[in-house]
């Protein structure tokens, strides 16, 4: 998904700067000012001024080939993750769930502005990862489970944005269109749980259930791992139990 500011003439300089920084972070490789300007719909001279400011304060660095990439200043923002209740409050609960289901990863997920943000990914051998992002929504069990509860136009728009950003990978089980993926997800929610066997990867299964929180965005809890660990009815049972544990931890003072 390419974010554009061309239709937002009153966008502040701060918003434009954050927009440029997000583009660099998402790209995962250095970009020129010209490339950034073309992608976000802002004049190159404006992007050059923004990059100069971001470089001065340490959030962007210039590479030897005159491109731009995130600098260490971006990492200083990571301390803010401890503020979010979705990271702080259910950590012990997530680790408890993980211990009860060895071989499966346990993850909380938020659908934020059409993108998946993962919190407290916990599993055997990986410890607990506070957050991550950058995954195709159409391959995400929690992502599709949350789309099921959205109006169809909104859900399809999220899938189209995801296709534009990440392409359309997956196994032969994944339908070719956004409409077919959404229809499949809606037809396969059972007892509030969506199970996707061998969907994104062979011999892997993903399952997800919505979580009630105080957030303004949809949240889901997911179990993913080797398909041989549990059949769909068992995954549904485990997720209902896990949901109670997580929701209790979020409600605690």
PDB file of C-alpha atoms in Angstrom:
ATOM      1  CA  UNK A   1       0.000   0.000   0.000  1.00  0.00           C
ATOM      2  CA  UNK A   2       1.435   3.348  -0.982  1.00  0.00           C
ATOM      3  CA  UNK A   3       0.441   6.160   1.356  1.00  0.00           C
ATOM      4  CA  UNK A   4      -0.003   9.498  -0.385  1.00  0.00           C
ATOM      5  CA  UNK A   5      -0.255  13.029   0.942  1.00  0.00           C
ATOM      6  CA  UNK A   6      -1.141  14.572  -2.393  1.00  0.00           C
ATOM      7  CA  UNK A   7      -4.816  14.906  -1.405  1.00  0.00           C
ATOM      8  CA  UNK A   8      -4.041  16.416   1.991  1.00  0.00           C
ATOM      9  CA  UNK A   9      -2.796  19.988   1.333  1.00  0.00           C
ATOM     10  CA  UNK A  10      -3.178  21.021   4.985  1.00  0.00           C
ATOM     11  CA  UNK A  11      -1.046  18.187   6.313  1.00  0.00           C
ATOM     12  CA  UNK A  12       1.425  19.543   8.874  1.00  0.00           C
ATOM     13  CA  UNK A  13       5.195  19.440   8.493  1.00  0.00           C
ATOM     14  CA  UNK A  14       5.331  17.002  11.412  1.00  0.00           C
ATOM     15  CA  UNK A  15       2.872  14.646   9.715  1.00  0.00           C
ATOM     16  CA  UNK A  16       4.859  14.821   6.473  1.00  0.00           C
ATOM     17  CA  UNK A  17       8.048  14.023   8.358  1.00  0.00           C
ATOM     18  CA  UNK A  18       6.490  11.019  10.051  1.00  0.00           C
ATOM     19  CA  UNK A  19       5.139   9.912   6.682  1.00  0.00           C
ATOM     20  CA  UNK A  20       8.620  10.002   5.139  1.00  0.00           C
ATOM     21  CA  UNK A  21      10.124   8.166   8.113  1.00  0.00           C
ATOM     22  CA  UNK A  22       7.458   5.453   7.946  1.00  0.00           C
ATOM     23  CA  UNK A  23       8.152   4.957   4.247  1.00  0.00           C
ATOM     24  CA  UNK A  24      11.851   4.412   4.979  1.00  0.00           C
ATOM     25  CA  UNK A  25      11.173   2.014   7.844  1.00  0.00           C
ATOM     26  CA  UNK A  26       8.671  -0.024   5.831  1.00  0.00           C
ATOM     27  CA  UNK A  27      10.899  -0.271   2.770  1.00  0.00           C
ATOM     28  CA  UNK A  28      13.700  -2.115   4.544  1.00  0.00           C
ATOM     29  CA  UNK A  29      16.264  -0.681   2.105  1.00  0.00           C
ATOM     30  CA  UNK A  30      17.653   2.814   1.428  1.00  0.00           C
ATOM     31  CA  UNK A  31      15.662   5.135  -0.845  1.00  0.00           C
ATOM     32  CA  UNK A  32      16.451   8.350  -2.700  1.00  0.00           C
ATOM     33  CA  UNK A  33      14.538  11.553  -2.075  1.00  0.00           C
ATOM     34  CA  UNK A  34      13.096  11.225  -5.584  1.00  0.00           C
ATOM     35  CA  UNK A  35      11.773   7.718  -4.873  1.00  0.00           C
ATOM     36  CA  UNK A  36      10.167   8.827  -1.609  1.00  0.00           C
ATOM     37  CA  UNK A  37       8.599  11.901  -3.221  1.00  0.00           C
ATOM     38  CA  UNK A  38       7.075   9.804  -5.995  1.00  0.00           C
ATOM     39  CA  UNK A  39       5.660   7.260  -3.554  1.00  0.00           C
ATOM     40  CA  UNK A  40       3.982   9.674  -1.170  1.00  0.00           C
ATOM     41  CA  UNK A  41       2.963  12.373  -3.656  1.00  0.00           C
ATOM     42  CA  UNK A  42       5.038  15.263  -2.235  1.00  0.00           C
ATOM     43  CA  UNK A  43       7.417  17.498  -4.200  1.00  0.00           C
ATOM     44  CA  UNK A  44      11.041  16.377  -4.085  1.00  0.00           C
ATOM     45  CA  UNK A  45      12.235  19.685  -2.624  1.00  0.00           C
ATOM     46  CA  UNK A  46       9.871  19.209   0.323  1.00  0.00           C
ATOM     47  CA  UNK A  47      11.055  15.640   0.855  1.00  0.00           C
ATOM     48  CA  UNK A  48      14.695  16.781   0.718  1.00  0.00           C
ATOM     49  CA  UNK A  49      14.054  19.364   3.459  1.00  0.00           C
ATOM     50  CA  UNK A  50      12.296  16.744   5.594  1.00  0.00           C
ATOM     51  CA  UNK A  51      15.161  14.278   5.146  1.00  0.00           C
ATOM     52  CA  UNK A  52      17.695  16.953   6.093  1.00  0.00           C
ATOM     53  CA  UNK A  53      15.809  17.624   9.332  1.00  0.00           C
ATOM     54  CA  UNK A  54      15.400  13.935  10.143  1.00  0.00           C
ATOM     55  CA  UNK A  55      19.108  13.386   9.482  1.00  0.00           C
ATOM     56  CA  UNK A  56      20.049  16.296  11.739  1.00  0.00           C
ATOM     57  CA  UNK A  57      18.085  14.914  14.688  1.00  0.00           C
ATOM     58  CA  UNK A  58      19.341  11.350  14.172  1.00  0.00           C
ATOM     59  CA  UNK A  59      16.312   9.507  12.824  1.00  0.00           C
ATOM     60  CA  UNK A  60      17.642   9.167   9.261  1.00  0.00           C
ATOM     61  CA  UNK A  61      21.139   8.658   7.836  1.00  0.00           C
ATOM     62  CA  UNK A  62      22.530   9.235   4.352  1.00  0.00           C
ATOM     63  CA  UNK A  63      24.220   6.221   2.769  1.00  0.00           C
ATOM     64  CA  UNK A  64      27.413   6.429   0.672  1.00  0.00           C
ATOM     65  CA  UNK A  65      25.355   6.205  -2.541  1.00  0.00           C
ATOM     66  CA  UNK A  66      23.308   9.273  -1.490  1.00  0.00           C
ATOM     67  CA  UNK A  67      20.247   7.342  -0.448  1.00  0.00           C
ATOM     68  CA  UNK A  68      18.518   7.539   2.918  1.00  0.00           C
ATOM     69  CA  UNK A  69      17.837   4.926   5.594  1.00  0.00           C
ATOM     70  CA  UNK A  70      16.573   4.903   9.213  1.00  0.00           C
ATOM     71  CA  UNK A  71      19.189   5.793  11.845  1.00  0.00           C
ATOM     72  CA  UNK A  72      19.515   4.733  15.478  1.00  0.00           C
ATOM     73  CA  UNK A  73      17.144   7.467  16.636  1.00  0.00           C
ATOM     74  CA  UNK A  74      14.267   5.271  15.491  1.00  0.00           C
ATOM     75  CA  UNK A  75      15.284   2.688  18.086  1.00  0.00           C
ATOM     76  CA  UNK A  76      14.912   5.258  20.876  1.00  0.00           C
ATOM     77  CA  UNK A  77      11.154   5.146  20.286  1.00  0.00           C
ATOM     78  CA  UNK A  78      10.994   1.469  21.203  1.00  0.00           C
ATOM     79  CA  UNK A  79      10.886   2.272  24.924  1.00  0.00           C
ATOM     80  CA  UNK A  80       7.336   3.556  24.345  1.00  0.00           C
ATOM     81  CA  UNK A  81       6.152  -0.014  23.765  1.00  0.00           C
ATOM     82  CA  UNK A  82       6.106  -0.655  27.526  1.00  0.00           C
ATOM     83  CA  UNK A  83       3.321   1.919  27.862  1.00  0.00           C
ATOM     84  CA  UNK A  84       0.758  -0.034  25.843  1.00  0.00           C
ATOM     85  CA  UNK A  85      -1.562  -2.140  28.024  1.00  0.00           C
ATOM     86  CA  UNK A  86      -1.635  -4.839  25.316  1.00  0.00           C
ATOM     87  CA  UNK A  87       2.089  -5.341  25.873  1.00  0.00           C
ATOM     88  CA  UNK A  88       2.345  -4.666  29.586  1.00  0.00           C
ATOM     89  CA  UNK A  89      -0.664  -6.336  31.173  1.00  0.00           C
ATOM     90  CA  UNK A  90      -1.109  -9.772  29.496  1.00  0.00           C
ATOM     91  CA  UNK A  91       2.584 -10.737  29.286  1.00  0.00           C
ATOM     92  CA  UNK A  92       2.431 -13.317  32.095  1.00  0.00           C
ATOM     93  CA  UNK A  93      -0.856 -14.677  30.747  1.00  0.00           C
ATOM     94  CA  UNK A  94       0.580 -15.096  27.253  1.00  0.00           C
ATOM     95  CA  UNK A  95       3.619 -16.918  28.611  1.00  0.00           C
ATOM     96  CA  UNK A  96       1.338 -19.161  30.673  1.00  0.00           C
ATOM     97  CA  UNK A  97      -0.659 -20.051  27.562  1.00  0.00           C
ATOM     98  CA  UNK A  98       2.526 -20.744  25.629  1.00  0.00           C
ATOM     99  CA  UNK A  99       3.800 -23.094  28.338  1.00  0.00           C
ATOM    100  CA  UNK A 100       0.521 -25.018  28.188  1.00  0.00           C
ATOM    101  CA  UNK A 101       0.831 -25.545  24.415  1.00  0.00           C
ATOM    102  CA  UNK A 102       4.454 -26.350  23.496  1.00  0.00           C
ATOM    103  CA  UNK A 103       5.184 -26.141  19.810  1.00  0.00           C
ATOM    104  CA  UNK A 104       2.621 -23.410  19.164  1.00  0.00           C
ATOM    105  CA  UNK A 105       3.227 -19.675  19.022  1.00  0.00           C
ATOM    106  CA  UNK A 106       0.756 -17.459  20.887  1.00  0.00           C
ATOM    107  CA  UNK A 107       0.202 -13.935  19.589  1.00  0.00           C
ATOM    108  CA  UNK A 108      -2.015 -10.939  20.223  1.00  0.00           C
ATOM    109  CA  UNK A 109      -2.817  -8.952  17.085  1.00  0.00           C
ATOM    110  CA  UNK A 110      -4.321  -5.538  16.369  1.00  0.00           C
ATOM    111  CA  UNK A 111      -5.778  -4.431  13.059  1.00  0.00           C
ATOM    112  CA  UNK A 112      -4.509  -0.839  12.912  1.00  0.00           C
ATOM    113  CA  UNK A 113      -5.320   1.327   9.910  1.00  0.00           C
ATOM    114  CA  UNK A 114      -5.520  -1.685   7.655  1.00  0.00           C
ATOM    115  CA  UNK A 115      -2.267  -3.265   8.846  1.00  0.00           C
ATOM    116  CA  UNK A 116      -1.448  -6.078  11.222  1.00  0.00           C
ATOM    117  CA  UNK A 117       0.504  -5.241  14.388  1.00  0.00           C
ATOM    118  CA  UNK A 118       1.570  -8.230  16.479  1.00  0.00           C
ATOM    119  CA  UNK A 119       2.043  -8.044  20.260  1.00  0.00           C
ATOM    120  CA  UNK A 120       3.655 -10.460  22.716  1.00  0.00           C
ATOM    121  CA  UNK A 121       4.467 -13.247  20.272  1.00  0.00           C
ATOM    122  CA  UNK A 122       5.439 -16.068  22.607  1.00  0.00           C
ATOM    123  CA  UNK A 123       6.555 -19.600  21.833  1.00  0.00           C
ATOM    124  CA  UNK A 124       8.953 -22.402  22.585  1.00  0.00           C
ATOM    125  CA  UNK A 125      12.492 -21.295  21.892  1.00  0.00           C
ATOM    126  CA  UNK A 126      11.692 -17.701  20.889  1.00  0.00           C
ATOM    127  CA  UNK A 127      10.927 -16.122  24.265  1.00  0.00           C
ATOM    128  CA  UNK A 128       8.525 -13.187  24.092  1.00  0.00           C
ATOM    129  CA  UNK A 129       8.729 -10.652  21.252  1.00  0.00           C
ATOM    130  CA  UNK A 130       7.055  -7.390  22.246  1.00  0.00           C
ATOM    131  CA  UNK A 131       5.807  -6.363  18.825  1.00  0.00           C
ATOM    132  CA  UNK A 132       6.220  -6.763  15.105  1.00  0.00           C
ATOM    133  CA  UNK A 133       4.514  -5.801  11.864  1.00  0.00           C
ATOM    134  CA  UNK A 134       4.707  -6.352   8.149  1.00  0.00           C
ATOM    135  CA  UNK A 135       2.750  -9.473   7.222  1.00  0.00           C
ATOM    136  CA  UNK A 136       0.163 -10.079   4.466  1.00  0.00           C
ATOM    137  CA  UNK A 137      -3.304  -9.810   5.971  1.00  0.00           C
ATOM    138  CA  UNK A 138      -4.705 -12.519   3.694  1.00  0.00           C
ATOM    139  CA  UNK A 139      -2.290 -15.069   5.228  1.00  0.00           C
ATOM    140  CA  UNK A 140      -2.968 -14.037   8.820  1.00  0.00           C
ATOM    141  CA  UNK A 141      -5.519 -16.060  10.787  1.00  0.00           C
ATOM    142  CA  UNK A 142      -6.042 -13.225  13.302  1.00  0.00           C
ATOM    143  CA  UNK A 143      -6.143 -10.683  10.482  1.00  0.00           C
ATOM    144  CA  UNK A 144      -8.845 -12.563   8.600  1.00  0.00           C
ATOM    145  CA  UNK A 145     -10.748 -13.277  11.796  1.00  0.00           C
ATOM    146  CA  UNK A 146     -10.941  -9.544  12.489  1.00  0.00           C
ATOM    147  CA  UNK A 147     -11.954  -8.784   8.896  1.00  0.00           C
ATOM    148  CA  UNK A 148     -14.896 -11.144   9.249  1.00  0.00           C
ATOM    149  CA  UNK A 149     -16.462  -8.700  11.738  1.00  0.00           C
ATOM    150  CA  UNK A 150     -15.967  -5.617   9.535  1.00  0.00           C
ATOM    151  CA  UNK A 151     -18.326  -4.332   6.828  1.00  0.00           C
ATOM    152  CA  UNK A 152     -17.543  -6.045   3.531  1.00  0.00           C
ATOM    153  CA  UNK A 153     -16.311  -2.923   1.720  1.00  0.00           C
ATOM    154  CA  UNK A 154     -13.943  -2.075   4.555  1.00  0.00           C
ATOM    155  CA  UNK A 155     -12.638  -5.641   4.817  1.00  0.00           C
ATOM    156  CA  UNK A 156     -12.032  -5.889   1.061  1.00  0.00           C
ATOM    157  CA  UNK A 157     -10.206  -2.558   1.075  1.00  0.00           C
ATOM    158  CA  UNK A 158      -7.829  -3.859   3.770  1.00  0.00           C
ATOM    159  CA  UNK A 159      -7.112  -6.935   1.659  1.00  0.00           C
ATOM    160  CA  UNK A 160      -6.475  -4.828  -1.453  1.00  0.00           C
ATOM    161  CA  UNK A 161      -4.083  -2.578   0.447  1.00  0.00           C
ATOM    162  CA  UNK A 162      -2.271  -5.644   1.749  1.00  0.00           C
ATOM    163  CA  UNK A 163      -1.967  -7.056  -1.786  1.00  0.00           C
ATOM    164  CA  UNK A 164      -0.478  -3.771  -3.000  1.00  0.00           C
ATOM    165  CA  UNK A 165       2.123  -3.835  -0.243  1.00  0.00           C
ATOM    166  CA  UNK A 166       3.016  -7.521   0.096  1.00  0.00           C
ATOM    167  CA  UNK A 167       1.778  -9.258  -3.027  1.00  0.00           C
ATOM    168  CA  UNK A 168      -0.378 -12.377  -2.788  1.00  0.00           C
ATOM    169  CA  UNK A 169       1.753 -15.315  -1.551  1.00  0.00           C
ATOM    170  CA  UNK A 170       0.391 -18.495  -0.001  1.00  0.00           C
ATOM    171  CA  UNK A 171      -0.237 -22.168  -0.643  1.00  0.00           C
ATOM    172  CA  UNK A 172      -2.586 -23.619  -3.244  1.00  0.00           C
ATOM    173  CA  UNK A 173      -5.348 -23.428  -0.625  1.00  0.00           C
ATOM    174  CA  UNK A 174      -5.404 -19.620  -0.777  1.00  0.00           C
ATOM    175  CA  UNK A 175      -8.010 -18.247  -3.241  1.00  0.00           C
ATOM    176  CA  UNK A 176      -6.893 -15.851  -5.952  1.00  0.00           C
ATOM    177  CA  UNK A 177      -9.097 -12.867  -5.092  1.00  0.00           C
ATOM    178  CA  UNK A 178      -9.887 -10.739  -2.076  1.00  0.00           C
ATOM    179  CA  UNK A 179     -13.585 -11.557  -2.389  1.00  0.00           C
ATOM    180  CA  UNK A 180     -12.926 -15.296  -2.308  1.00  0.00           C
ATOM    181  CA  UNK A 181     -10.572 -15.034   0.679  1.00  0.00           C
ATOM    182  CA  UNK A 182     -13.109 -13.022   2.671  1.00  0.00           C
ATOM    183  CA  UNK A 183     -15.935 -15.402   1.741  1.00  0.00           C
ATOM    184  CA  UNK A 184     -13.826 -18.388   2.800  1.00  0.00           C
ATOM    185  CA  UNK A 185     -13.015 -16.781   6.148  1.00  0.00           C
ATOM    186  CA  UNK A 186     -16.646 -15.925   6.851  1.00  0.00           C
ATOM    187  CA  UNK A 187     -17.773 -19.442   5.950  1.00  0.00           C
ATOM    188  CA  UNK A 188     -15.190 -21.075   8.195  1.00  0.00           C
ATOM    189  CA  UNK A 189     -15.646 -19.268  11.506  1.00  0.00           C
ATOM    190  CA  UNK A 190     -16.965 -21.843  13.952  1.00  0.00           C
ATOM    191  CA  UNK A 191     -17.660 -21.168  17.627  1.00  0.00           C
ATOM    192  CA  UNK A 192     -16.105 -17.710  17.135  1.00  0.00           C
ATOM    193  CA  UNK A 193     -12.788 -19.216  15.926  1.00  0.00           C
ATOM    194  CA  UNK A 194     -11.239 -19.181  12.453  1.00  0.00           C
ATOM    195  CA  UNK A 195      -8.880 -22.061  11.655  1.00  0.00           C
ATOM    196  CA  UNK A 196      -6.669 -21.944   8.554  1.00  0.00           C
ATOM    197  CA  UNK A 197      -4.919 -25.278   7.890  1.00  0.00           C
ATOM    198  CA  UNK A 198      -1.918 -25.170   5.524  1.00  0.00           C
ATOM    199  CA  UNK A 199      -2.946 -21.704   4.379  1.00  0.00           C
ATOM    200  CA  UNK A 200       0.198 -19.619   4.367  1.00  0.00           C
ATOM    201  CA  UNK A 201       2.672 -22.465   4.717  1.00  0.00           C
ATOM    202  CA  UNK A 202       2.534 -26.212   4.179  1.00  0.00           C
ATOM    203  CA  UNK A 203       2.161 -28.336   7.334  1.00  0.00           C
ATOM    204  CA  UNK A 204       1.308 -25.241   9.396  1.00  0.00           C
ATOM    205  CA  UNK A 205      -1.970 -24.146  10.932  1.00  0.00           C
ATOM    206  CA  UNK A 206      -3.199 -20.803  12.214  1.00  0.00           C
ATOM    207  CA  UNK A 207      -6.249 -20.209  14.382  1.00  0.00           C
ATOM    208  CA  UNK A 208      -7.634 -17.022  15.905  1.00  0.00           C
ATOM    209  CA  UNK A 209     -10.370 -15.701  18.172  1.00  0.00           C
ATOM    210  CA  UNK A 210     -11.417 -12.062  18.852  1.00  0.00           C
ATOM    211  CA  UNK A 211     -10.536 -10.473  22.200  1.00  0.00           C
ATOM    212  CA  UNK A 212     -12.534  -7.853  24.096  1.00  0.00           C
ATOM    213  CA  UNK A 213     -10.313  -4.911  25.080  1.00  0.00           C
ATOM    214  CA  UNK A 214     -10.525  -1.184  25.743  1.00  0.00           C
ATOM    215  CA  UNK A 215      -8.751  -0.482  22.439  1.00  0.00           C
ATOM    216  CA  UNK A 216     -10.439   1.396  19.613  1.00  0.00           C
ATOM    217  CA  UNK A 217      -9.110  -1.171  17.128  1.00  0.00           C
ATOM    218  CA  UNK A 218     -10.012  -4.867  16.687  1.00  0.00           C
ATOM    219  CA  UNK A 219      -7.842  -7.331  18.622  1.00  0.00           C
ATOM    220  CA  UNK A 220      -7.462 -11.092  18.168  1.00  0.00           C
ATOM    221  CA  UNK A 221      -5.578 -13.902  19.875  1.00  0.00           C
ATOM    222  CA  UNK A 222      -3.856 -16.499  17.687  1.00  0.00           C
ATOM    223  CA  UNK A 223      -2.258 -19.918  17.947  1.00  0.00           C
ATOM    224  CA  UNK A 224       0.044 -21.000  15.122  1.00  0.00           C
ATOM    225  CA  UNK A 225       2.339 -23.947  14.562  1.00  0.00           C
ATOM    226  CA  UNK A 226       2.730 -27.480  13.261  1.00  0.00           C
ATOM    227  CA  UNK A 227      -0.591 -28.795  11.967  1.00  0.00           C
ATOM    228  CA  UNK A 228       0.032 -32.160  13.652  1.00  0.00           C
ATOM    229  CA  UNK A 229      -0.093 -30.686  17.165  1.00  0.00           C
ATOM    230  CA  UNK A 230      -3.864 -30.259  17.336  1.00  0.00           C
ATOM    231  CA  UNK A 231      -6.973 -30.689  15.187  1.00  0.00           C
ATOM    232  CA  UNK A 232      -9.403 -27.766  14.600  1.00  0.00           C
ATOM    233  CA  UNK A 233     -11.849 -28.653  17.413  1.00  0.00           C
ATOM    234  CA  UNK A 234      -8.962 -28.809  19.891  1.00  0.00           C
ATOM    235  CA  UNK A 235      -7.573 -25.479  18.698  1.00  0.00           C
ATOM    236  CA  UNK A 236     -10.996 -23.899  19.166  1.00  0.00           C
ATOM    237  CA  UNK A 237     -11.205 -25.237  22.716  1.00  0.00           C
ATOM    238  CA  UNK A 238      -7.711 -24.030  23.549  1.00  0.00           C
ATOM    239  CA  UNK A 239      -8.408 -20.570  22.154  1.00  0.00           C
ATOM    240  CA  UNK A 240     -11.603 -20.150  24.175  1.00  0.00           C
ATOM    241  CA  UNK A 241      -9.674 -21.060  27.326  1.00  0.00           C
ATOM    242  CA  UNK A 242      -6.813 -18.761  26.351  1.00  0.00           C
ATOM    243  CA  UNK A 243      -9.203 -15.881  25.643  1.00  0.00           C
ATOM    244  CA  UNK A 244     -10.572 -16.058  29.168  1.00  0.00           C
ATOM    245  CA  UNK A 245      -7.048 -15.918  30.593  1.00  0.00           C
ATOM    246  CA  UNK A 246      -5.994 -12.957  28.442  1.00  0.00           C
ATOM    247  CA  UNK A 247      -9.187 -10.966  28.994  1.00  0.00           C
ATOM    248  CA  UNK A 248      -8.879 -11.495  32.757  1.00  0.00           C
ATOM    249  CA  UNK A 249      -5.324 -10.151  32.661  1.00  0.00           C
ATOM    250  CA  UNK A 250      -6.406  -7.070  30.709  1.00  0.00           C
ATOM    251  CA  UNK A 251      -9.246  -6.391  33.166  1.00  0.00           C
ATOM    252  CA  UNK A 252      -6.994  -6.640  36.223  1.00  0.00           C
ATOM    253  CA  UNK A 253      -5.948  -3.388  37.931  1.00  0.00           C
TER     254      UNK A 253
END
